[in-house]
């Protein structure tokens, strides 16, 4: 019961932009529209009954062959109430971008850069969107499902 | 003096520290803009140890991920093993036997001891306290002997399995552990005497790298670095997994979040971890260490050689891999550096669809510029030591 | 007299043999040592490696142990790490080398003065290990020449010490003509300056 407080509050407030909720294995999850992500995150952080002050993790998943193709996944934690929630926002390949949540949690900075680097999802309004783990000049985004495991792009060539 | 200095022509100097630099253990590059010795700007560049962890996980079976998790935070590999195993078990819905839980707790805490010892040893070394390094490396060597007894390897353990463990505790483990801890305590107090009241050490670390609690939370700090700021968040207490709720231990916290506090928190955690191991060894129940679910955890070698059904299950789990039901889970454990989270997505096939790790030292490294601006260049060394950035985990 | 003459003749005929047998020293009353400059220099070199630890990954943990009190590399004269490549002559490549790191490794190698040796520590440095993907270099010998390969993930300290002794044997066999080796064959200035 306690677990669903977050989802309840969210649906009350953002009824239209919540596409789906579930609590598989006790993990509260809300799938939301990507347009509202910043407003939603601000609400989650500031609402007196939620207070999600930790942005624990931010990543993306590539569901190749599904629409929308990408999903950006946020894991939040509330120290005050000791609760966790997962927010997911679908990002279609045709419009491969989502608003940055750096203004809400500064911690998101590098996480967003990493997702941009490995998945190629752009974050609108990010202060410094560059590759993080790979180097400038790397072509493509290796964690996309259509990037072959063995494909190599060395910076300098081998001996022979 | 200041009158003269006003007219002097000065320029900012840009210095490149790393990626192969003695203090950047692990591989990271700092681009430091200096005004005299004061840091005006600091840019951190990581990724020099990016080895494609997730891509490798996605191309193997669920079992084959274990060796890769060893090499995430290679200072505390057993915690990574346990974290991953717990996440997969949550995905499947397995609860492991009691004895297994206790042994996992022992394994985790041994790893944590080795982790903190390595961190303090390396930190001391880089500030010129070579003796402290030698003492703690000796102590770590002893703990590694225990880990070797447990699983046959010193660093890359690969010990935990989904739904169980590779093997039970070896004979005489308890006895050996108590002996080792006795020696470790002596070495611990030696290091404590060498560093904690050492004027040179204190001057280098106190009031350096401070972080207000609010900001630390906003930056996503966890683990000893967050606790040093005075926030008592520890996953072992907040969401107890395994049998941590039955253990009697304290979570040390600091006040200002400077490097000295981080050091003190780590030193105290070594003690607490030793207490936990001793309690766990005391309470250790008998019984099996593996779940009895042949689809997920293969049965004993005896059965596999002698019973046809066991053989078939073994064959299927090895060749095709186990098949957790479709779904997604996130599970966090407390690693040496903070909250280590695993976010797994299964599509019902034999391979992980997504195997994401939340690396605890990633946000810590990202906060380096915030901690360092306006400080002296020499302060980079202790600050970077005390956030304990581990390349394998940060870059994956 | 005659016999000494005869022996000096033998010395002329096969100097090396006599050198090795120690006969010449005995003839001169044991107060003189005959050897080749090359062997003396090699002997000195093999017991005074100045190593440059290029530590990147998990193998570094074992490297700490090897250098630490229990295994103690100092016994082999290789305990003094130099953090400037120009002062070092043994490049220890400890850990995984990613493509992003590769130009740095080559640069460090080229900055070292000759003679220099390369020690591939761990299976990642040897062959890329089990990281067979877009990010990892498949063995540092695709970039720079390697003298000793020590596989293992990570290698135990005993293996490392064994590898070091192998390297000492190798150094003892070297000829003047082996040096200099020159820059690493992959050096591509345009690309190297980028990093
Ligand atoms: S060889 Fe193994 S232990 Fe060494 S760096 Fe590679 S993965 Fe790590």
PDB file of C-alpha atoms in Angstrom, chain C residues 3-152:
ATOM      1  CA  UNK C   3     102.999 -23.971 -22.551  1.00  0.00           C
ATOM      2  CA  UNK C   4     101.876 -20.432 -21.805  1.00  0.00           C
ATOM      3  CA  UNK C   5     102.593 -19.459 -25.372  1.00  0.00           C
ATOM      4  CA  UNK C   6     100.567 -22.394 -26.523  1.00  0.00           C
ATOM      5  CA  UNK C   7      97.721 -21.341 -24.318  1.00  0.00           C
ATOM      6  CA  UNK C   8      97.800 -17.763 -25.539  1.00  0.00           C
ATOM      7  CA  UNK C   9      97.592 -19.178 -28.996  1.00  0.00           C
ATOM      8  CA  UNK C  10      94.500 -21.001 -27.979  1.00  0.00           C
ATOM      9  CA  UNK C  11      93.183 -17.760 -26.565  1.00  0.00           C
ATOM     10  CA  UNK C  12      93.623 -16.158 -29.930  1.00  0.00           C
ATOM     11  CA  UNK C  13      91.946 -19.055 -31.663  1.00  0.00           C
ATOM     12  CA  UNK C  14      88.858 -19.178 -29.503  1.00  0.00           C
ATOM     13  CA  UNK C  15      88.778 -16.277 -27.138  1.00  0.00           C
ATOM     14  CA  UNK C  16      85.241 -16.868 -26.169  1.00  0.00           C
ATOM     15  CA  UNK C  17      85.863 -20.398 -24.979  1.00  0.00           C
ATOM     16  CA  UNK C  18      88.664 -19.312 -22.759  1.00  0.00           C
ATOM     17  CA  UNK C  19      86.697 -16.405 -21.445  1.00  0.00           C
ATOM     18  CA  UNK C  20      83.920 -18.685 -20.434  1.00  0.00           C
ATOM     19  CA  UNK C  21      86.208 -21.221 -18.827  1.00  0.00           C
ATOM     20  CA  UNK C  22      87.840 -18.634 -16.573  1.00  0.00           C
ATOM     21  CA  UNK C  23      91.274 -19.954 -17.612  1.00  0.00           C
ATOM     22  CA  UNK C  24      92.611 -16.502 -18.454  1.00  0.00           C
ATOM     23  CA  UNK C  25      91.790 -15.137 -15.017  1.00  0.00           C
ATOM     24  CA  UNK C  26      93.552 -18.053 -13.395  1.00  0.00           C
ATOM     25  CA  UNK C  27      96.643 -17.456 -15.525  1.00  0.00           C
ATOM     26  CA  UNK C  28      96.889 -13.893 -14.346  1.00  0.00           C
ATOM     27  CA  UNK C  29      96.686 -14.788 -10.698  1.00  0.00           C
ATOM     28  CA  UNK C  30      93.013 -14.099 -10.152  1.00  0.00           C
ATOM     29  CA  UNK C  31      93.493 -10.345  -9.914  1.00  0.00           C
ATOM     30  CA  UNK C  32      91.908  -9.530 -13.271  1.00  0.00           C
ATOM     31  CA  UNK C  33      88.438 -10.197 -14.666  1.00  0.00           C
ATOM     32  CA  UNK C  34      87.973 -10.883 -18.351  1.00  0.00           C
ATOM     33  CA  UNK C  35      84.570 -10.407 -19.831  1.00  0.00           C
ATOM     34  CA  UNK C  36      82.803  -8.642 -22.640  1.00  0.00           C
ATOM     35  CA  UNK C  37      81.611  -5.084 -22.157  1.00  0.00           C
ATOM     36  CA  UNK C  38      78.298  -6.237 -23.526  1.00  0.00           C
ATOM     37  CA  UNK C  39      77.822  -8.817 -20.801  1.00  0.00           C
ATOM     38  CA  UNK C  40      78.746  -6.413 -18.047  1.00  0.00           C
ATOM     39  CA  UNK C  41      76.302  -3.852 -19.313  1.00  0.00           C
ATOM     40  CA  UNK C  42      73.575  -6.430 -19.717  1.00  0.00           C
ATOM     41  CA  UNK C  43      74.260  -7.736 -16.244  1.00  0.00           C
ATOM     42  CA  UNK C  44      73.871  -4.262 -14.846  1.00  0.00           C
ATOM     43  CA  UNK C  45      70.748  -3.597 -16.840  1.00  0.00           C
ATOM     44  CA  UNK C  46      68.963  -6.735 -15.847  1.00  0.00           C
ATOM     45  CA  UNK C  47      69.251  -5.986 -12.142  1.00  0.00           C
ATOM     46  CA  UNK C  48      68.246  -2.359 -12.321  1.00  0.00           C
ATOM     47  CA  UNK C  49      64.988  -2.008 -14.166  1.00  0.00           C
ATOM     48  CA  UNK C  50      63.362   1.343 -13.700  1.00  0.00           C
ATOM     49  CA  UNK C  51      59.782   0.591 -14.391  1.00  0.00           C
ATOM     50  CA  UNK C  52      57.006   2.790 -15.605  1.00  0.00           C
ATOM     51  CA  UNK C  53      53.713   1.416 -14.304  1.00  0.00           C
ATOM     52  CA  UNK C  54      51.105   2.019 -16.970  1.00  0.00           C
ATOM     53  CA  UNK C  55      48.342   0.852 -14.666  1.00  0.00           C
ATOM     54  CA  UNK C  56      44.844   0.996 -16.039  1.00  0.00           C
ATOM     55  CA  UNK C  57      42.658  -1.711 -14.574  1.00  0.00           C
ATOM     56  CA  UNK C  58      42.081  -4.641 -12.258  1.00  0.00           C
ATOM     57  CA  UNK C  59      45.561  -6.038 -12.804  1.00  0.00           C
ATOM     58  CA  UNK C  60      46.771  -2.982 -10.930  1.00  0.00           C
ATOM     59  CA  UNK C  61      45.523  -4.591  -7.743  1.00  0.00           C
ATOM     60  CA  UNK C  62      47.892  -7.484  -8.248  1.00  0.00           C
ATOM     61  CA  UNK C  63      50.581  -5.072  -9.265  1.00  0.00           C
ATOM     62  CA  UNK C  64      50.200  -3.400  -5.886  1.00  0.00           C
ATOM     63  CA  UNK C  65      50.653  -6.770  -4.239  1.00  0.00           C
ATOM     64  CA  UNK C  66      53.716  -7.612  -6.277  1.00  0.00           C
ATOM     65  CA  UNK C  67      55.282  -4.321  -5.329  1.00  0.00           C
ATOM     66  CA  UNK C  68      54.079  -4.642  -1.750  1.00  0.00           C
ATOM     67  CA  UNK C  69      55.706  -6.291   1.234  1.00  0.00           C
ATOM     68  CA  UNK C  70      54.911  -9.947   0.668  1.00  0.00           C
ATOM     69  CA  UNK C  71      56.206 -10.441  -2.844  1.00  0.00           C
ATOM     70  CA  UNK C  72      58.596  -7.528  -3.007  1.00  0.00           C
ATOM     71  CA  UNK C  73      59.884  -6.770  -6.471  1.00  0.00           C
ATOM     72  CA  UNK C  74      62.896  -5.100  -4.936  1.00  0.00           C
ATOM     73  CA  UNK C  75      64.579  -8.470  -4.688  1.00  0.00           C
ATOM     74  CA  UNK C  76      64.924  -8.373  -8.448  1.00  0.00           C
ATOM     75  CA  UNK C  77      66.156  -4.832  -8.616  1.00  0.00           C
ATOM     76  CA  UNK C  78      62.907  -3.631 -10.105  1.00  0.00           C
ATOM     77  CA  UNK C  79      61.317  -1.750  -7.265  1.00  0.00           C
ATOM     78  CA  UNK C  80      61.798   1.835  -8.213  1.00  0.00           C
ATOM     79  CA  UNK C  81      58.879   3.084 -10.253  1.00  0.00           C
ATOM     80  CA  UNK C  82      59.571   6.178 -12.313  1.00  0.00           C
ATOM     81  CA  UNK C  83      56.593   8.246 -13.205  1.00  0.00           C
ATOM     82  CA  UNK C  84      58.294   9.966 -16.052  1.00  0.00           C
ATOM     83  CA  UNK C  85      58.666   7.761 -19.098  1.00  0.00           C
ATOM     84  CA  UNK C  86      61.958   9.437 -19.915  1.00  0.00           C
ATOM     85  CA  UNK C  87      63.533   8.038 -16.782  1.00  0.00           C
ATOM     86  CA  UNK C  88      62.176   4.547 -17.143  1.00  0.00           C
ATOM     87  CA  UNK C  89      63.320   1.588 -19.163  1.00  0.00           C
ATOM     88  CA  UNK C  90      60.685  -1.043 -18.414  1.00  0.00           C
ATOM     89  CA  UNK C  91      57.142  -0.270 -19.515  1.00  0.00           C
ATOM     90  CA  UNK C  92      54.729  -2.343 -17.452  1.00  0.00           C
ATOM     91  CA  UNK C  93      51.396  -2.365 -19.223  1.00  0.00           C
ATOM     92  CA  UNK C  94      49.057  -3.441 -16.453  1.00  0.00           C
ATOM     93  CA  UNK C  95      45.466  -3.868 -17.503  1.00  0.00           C
ATOM     94  CA  UNK C  96      43.097  -3.312 -20.361  1.00  0.00           C
ATOM     95  CA  UNK C  97      43.986  -0.857 -23.091  1.00  0.00           C
ATOM     96  CA  UNK C  98      40.974   0.659 -24.757  1.00  0.00           C
ATOM     97  CA  UNK C  99      41.049   2.338 -28.131  1.00  0.00           C
ATOM     98  CA  UNK C 100      40.726   5.664 -26.387  1.00  0.00           C
ATOM     99  CA  UNK C 101      43.799   4.859 -24.306  1.00  0.00           C
ATOM    100  CA  UNK C 102      45.882   3.408 -27.152  1.00  0.00           C
ATOM    101  CA  UNK C 103      47.376   6.672 -28.463  1.00  0.00           C
ATOM    102  CA  UNK C 104      48.489   7.513 -24.950  1.00  0.00           C
ATOM    103  CA  UNK C 105      50.244   4.190 -24.593  1.00  0.00           C
ATOM    104  CA  UNK C 106      52.071   4.637 -27.869  1.00  0.00           C
ATOM    105  CA  UNK C 107      53.064   8.126 -26.881  1.00  0.00           C
ATOM    106  CA  UNK C 108      54.474   6.973 -23.562  1.00  0.00           C
ATOM    107  CA  UNK C 109      56.366   4.189 -25.298  1.00  0.00           C
ATOM    108  CA  UNK C 110      57.892   6.588 -27.770  1.00  0.00           C
ATOM    109  CA  UNK C 111      58.933   8.945 -25.028  1.00  0.00           C
ATOM    110  CA  UNK C 112      60.991   6.332 -23.242  1.00  0.00           C
ATOM    111  CA  UNK C 113      64.684   6.309 -23.979  1.00  0.00           C
ATOM    112  CA  UNK C 114      66.351   3.234 -25.392  1.00  0.00           C
ATOM    113  CA  UNK C 115      67.044   0.552 -24.443  1.00  0.00           C
ATOM    114  CA  UNK C 116      63.525  -0.173 -23.267  1.00  0.00           C
ATOM    115  CA  UNK C 117      61.470  -3.240 -22.656  1.00  0.00           C
ATOM    116  CA  UNK C 118      57.766  -3.867 -22.534  1.00  0.00           C
ATOM    117  CA  UNK C 119      56.043  -6.162 -20.102  1.00  0.00           C
ATOM    118  CA  UNK C 120      52.470  -7.198 -20.928  1.00  0.00           C
ATOM    119  CA  UNK C 121      50.838  -7.806 -17.567  1.00  0.00           C
ATOM    120  CA  UNK C 122      47.567  -9.701 -17.682  1.00  0.00           C
ATOM    121  CA  UNK C 123      45.603 -11.268 -20.450  1.00  0.00           C
ATOM    122  CA  UNK C 124      43.997  -7.972 -21.462  1.00  0.00           C
ATOM    123  CA  UNK C 125      47.363  -6.497 -22.327  1.00  0.00           C
ATOM    124  CA  UNK C 126      48.409  -9.753 -23.959  1.00  0.00           C
ATOM    125  CA  UNK C 127      45.416 -10.312 -26.197  1.00  0.00           C
ATOM    126  CA  UNK C 128      42.446  -8.227 -25.152  1.00  0.00           C
ATOM    127  CA  UNK C 129      41.200 -10.992 -22.890  1.00  0.00           C
ATOM    128  CA  UNK C 130      37.509 -11.638 -22.856  1.00  0.00           C
ATOM    129  CA  UNK C 131      36.720  -8.095 -23.918  1.00  0.00           C
ATOM    130  CA  UNK C 132      36.262  -8.816 -27.562  1.00  0.00           C
ATOM    131  CA  UNK C 133      34.283  -5.765 -28.606  1.00  0.00           C
ATOM    132  CA  UNK C 134      34.261  -2.269 -30.031  1.00  0.00           C
ATOM    133  CA  UNK C 135      36.135  -0.659 -27.156  1.00  0.00           C
ATOM    134  CA  UNK C 136      39.173  -2.785 -26.447  1.00  0.00           C
ATOM    135  CA  UNK C 137      42.518  -3.156 -28.181  1.00  0.00           C
ATOM    136  CA  UNK C 138      43.132  -6.811 -28.964  1.00  0.00           C
ATOM    137  CA  UNK C 139      46.539  -7.054 -27.377  1.00  0.00           C
ATOM    138  CA  UNK C 140      49.117  -4.309 -27.042  1.00  0.00           C
ATOM    139  CA  UNK C 141      51.451  -6.088 -29.440  1.00  0.00           C
ATOM    140  CA  UNK C 142      49.299  -4.691 -32.206  1.00  0.00           C
ATOM    141  CA  UNK C 143      50.658  -1.294 -31.173  1.00  0.00           C
ATOM    142  CA  UNK C 144      54.096  -1.648 -29.631  1.00  0.00           C
ATOM    143  CA  UNK C 145      56.690  -4.437 -29.470  1.00  0.00           C
ATOM    144  CA  UNK C 146      56.365  -6.652 -26.401  1.00  0.00           C
ATOM    145  CA  UNK C 147      59.164  -8.558 -24.653  1.00  0.00           C
ATOM    146  CA  UNK C 148      57.376 -10.629 -22.046  1.00  0.00           C
ATOM    147  CA  UNK C 149      53.807 -11.815 -22.020  1.00  0.00           C
ATOM    148  CA  UNK C 150      52.327 -12.758 -18.664  1.00  0.00           C
ATOM    149  CA  UNK C 151      48.763 -13.983 -19.135  1.00  0.00           C
ATOM    150  CA  UNK C 152      46.327 -14.510 -16.309  1.00  0.00           C
TER     151      UNK C 152
END
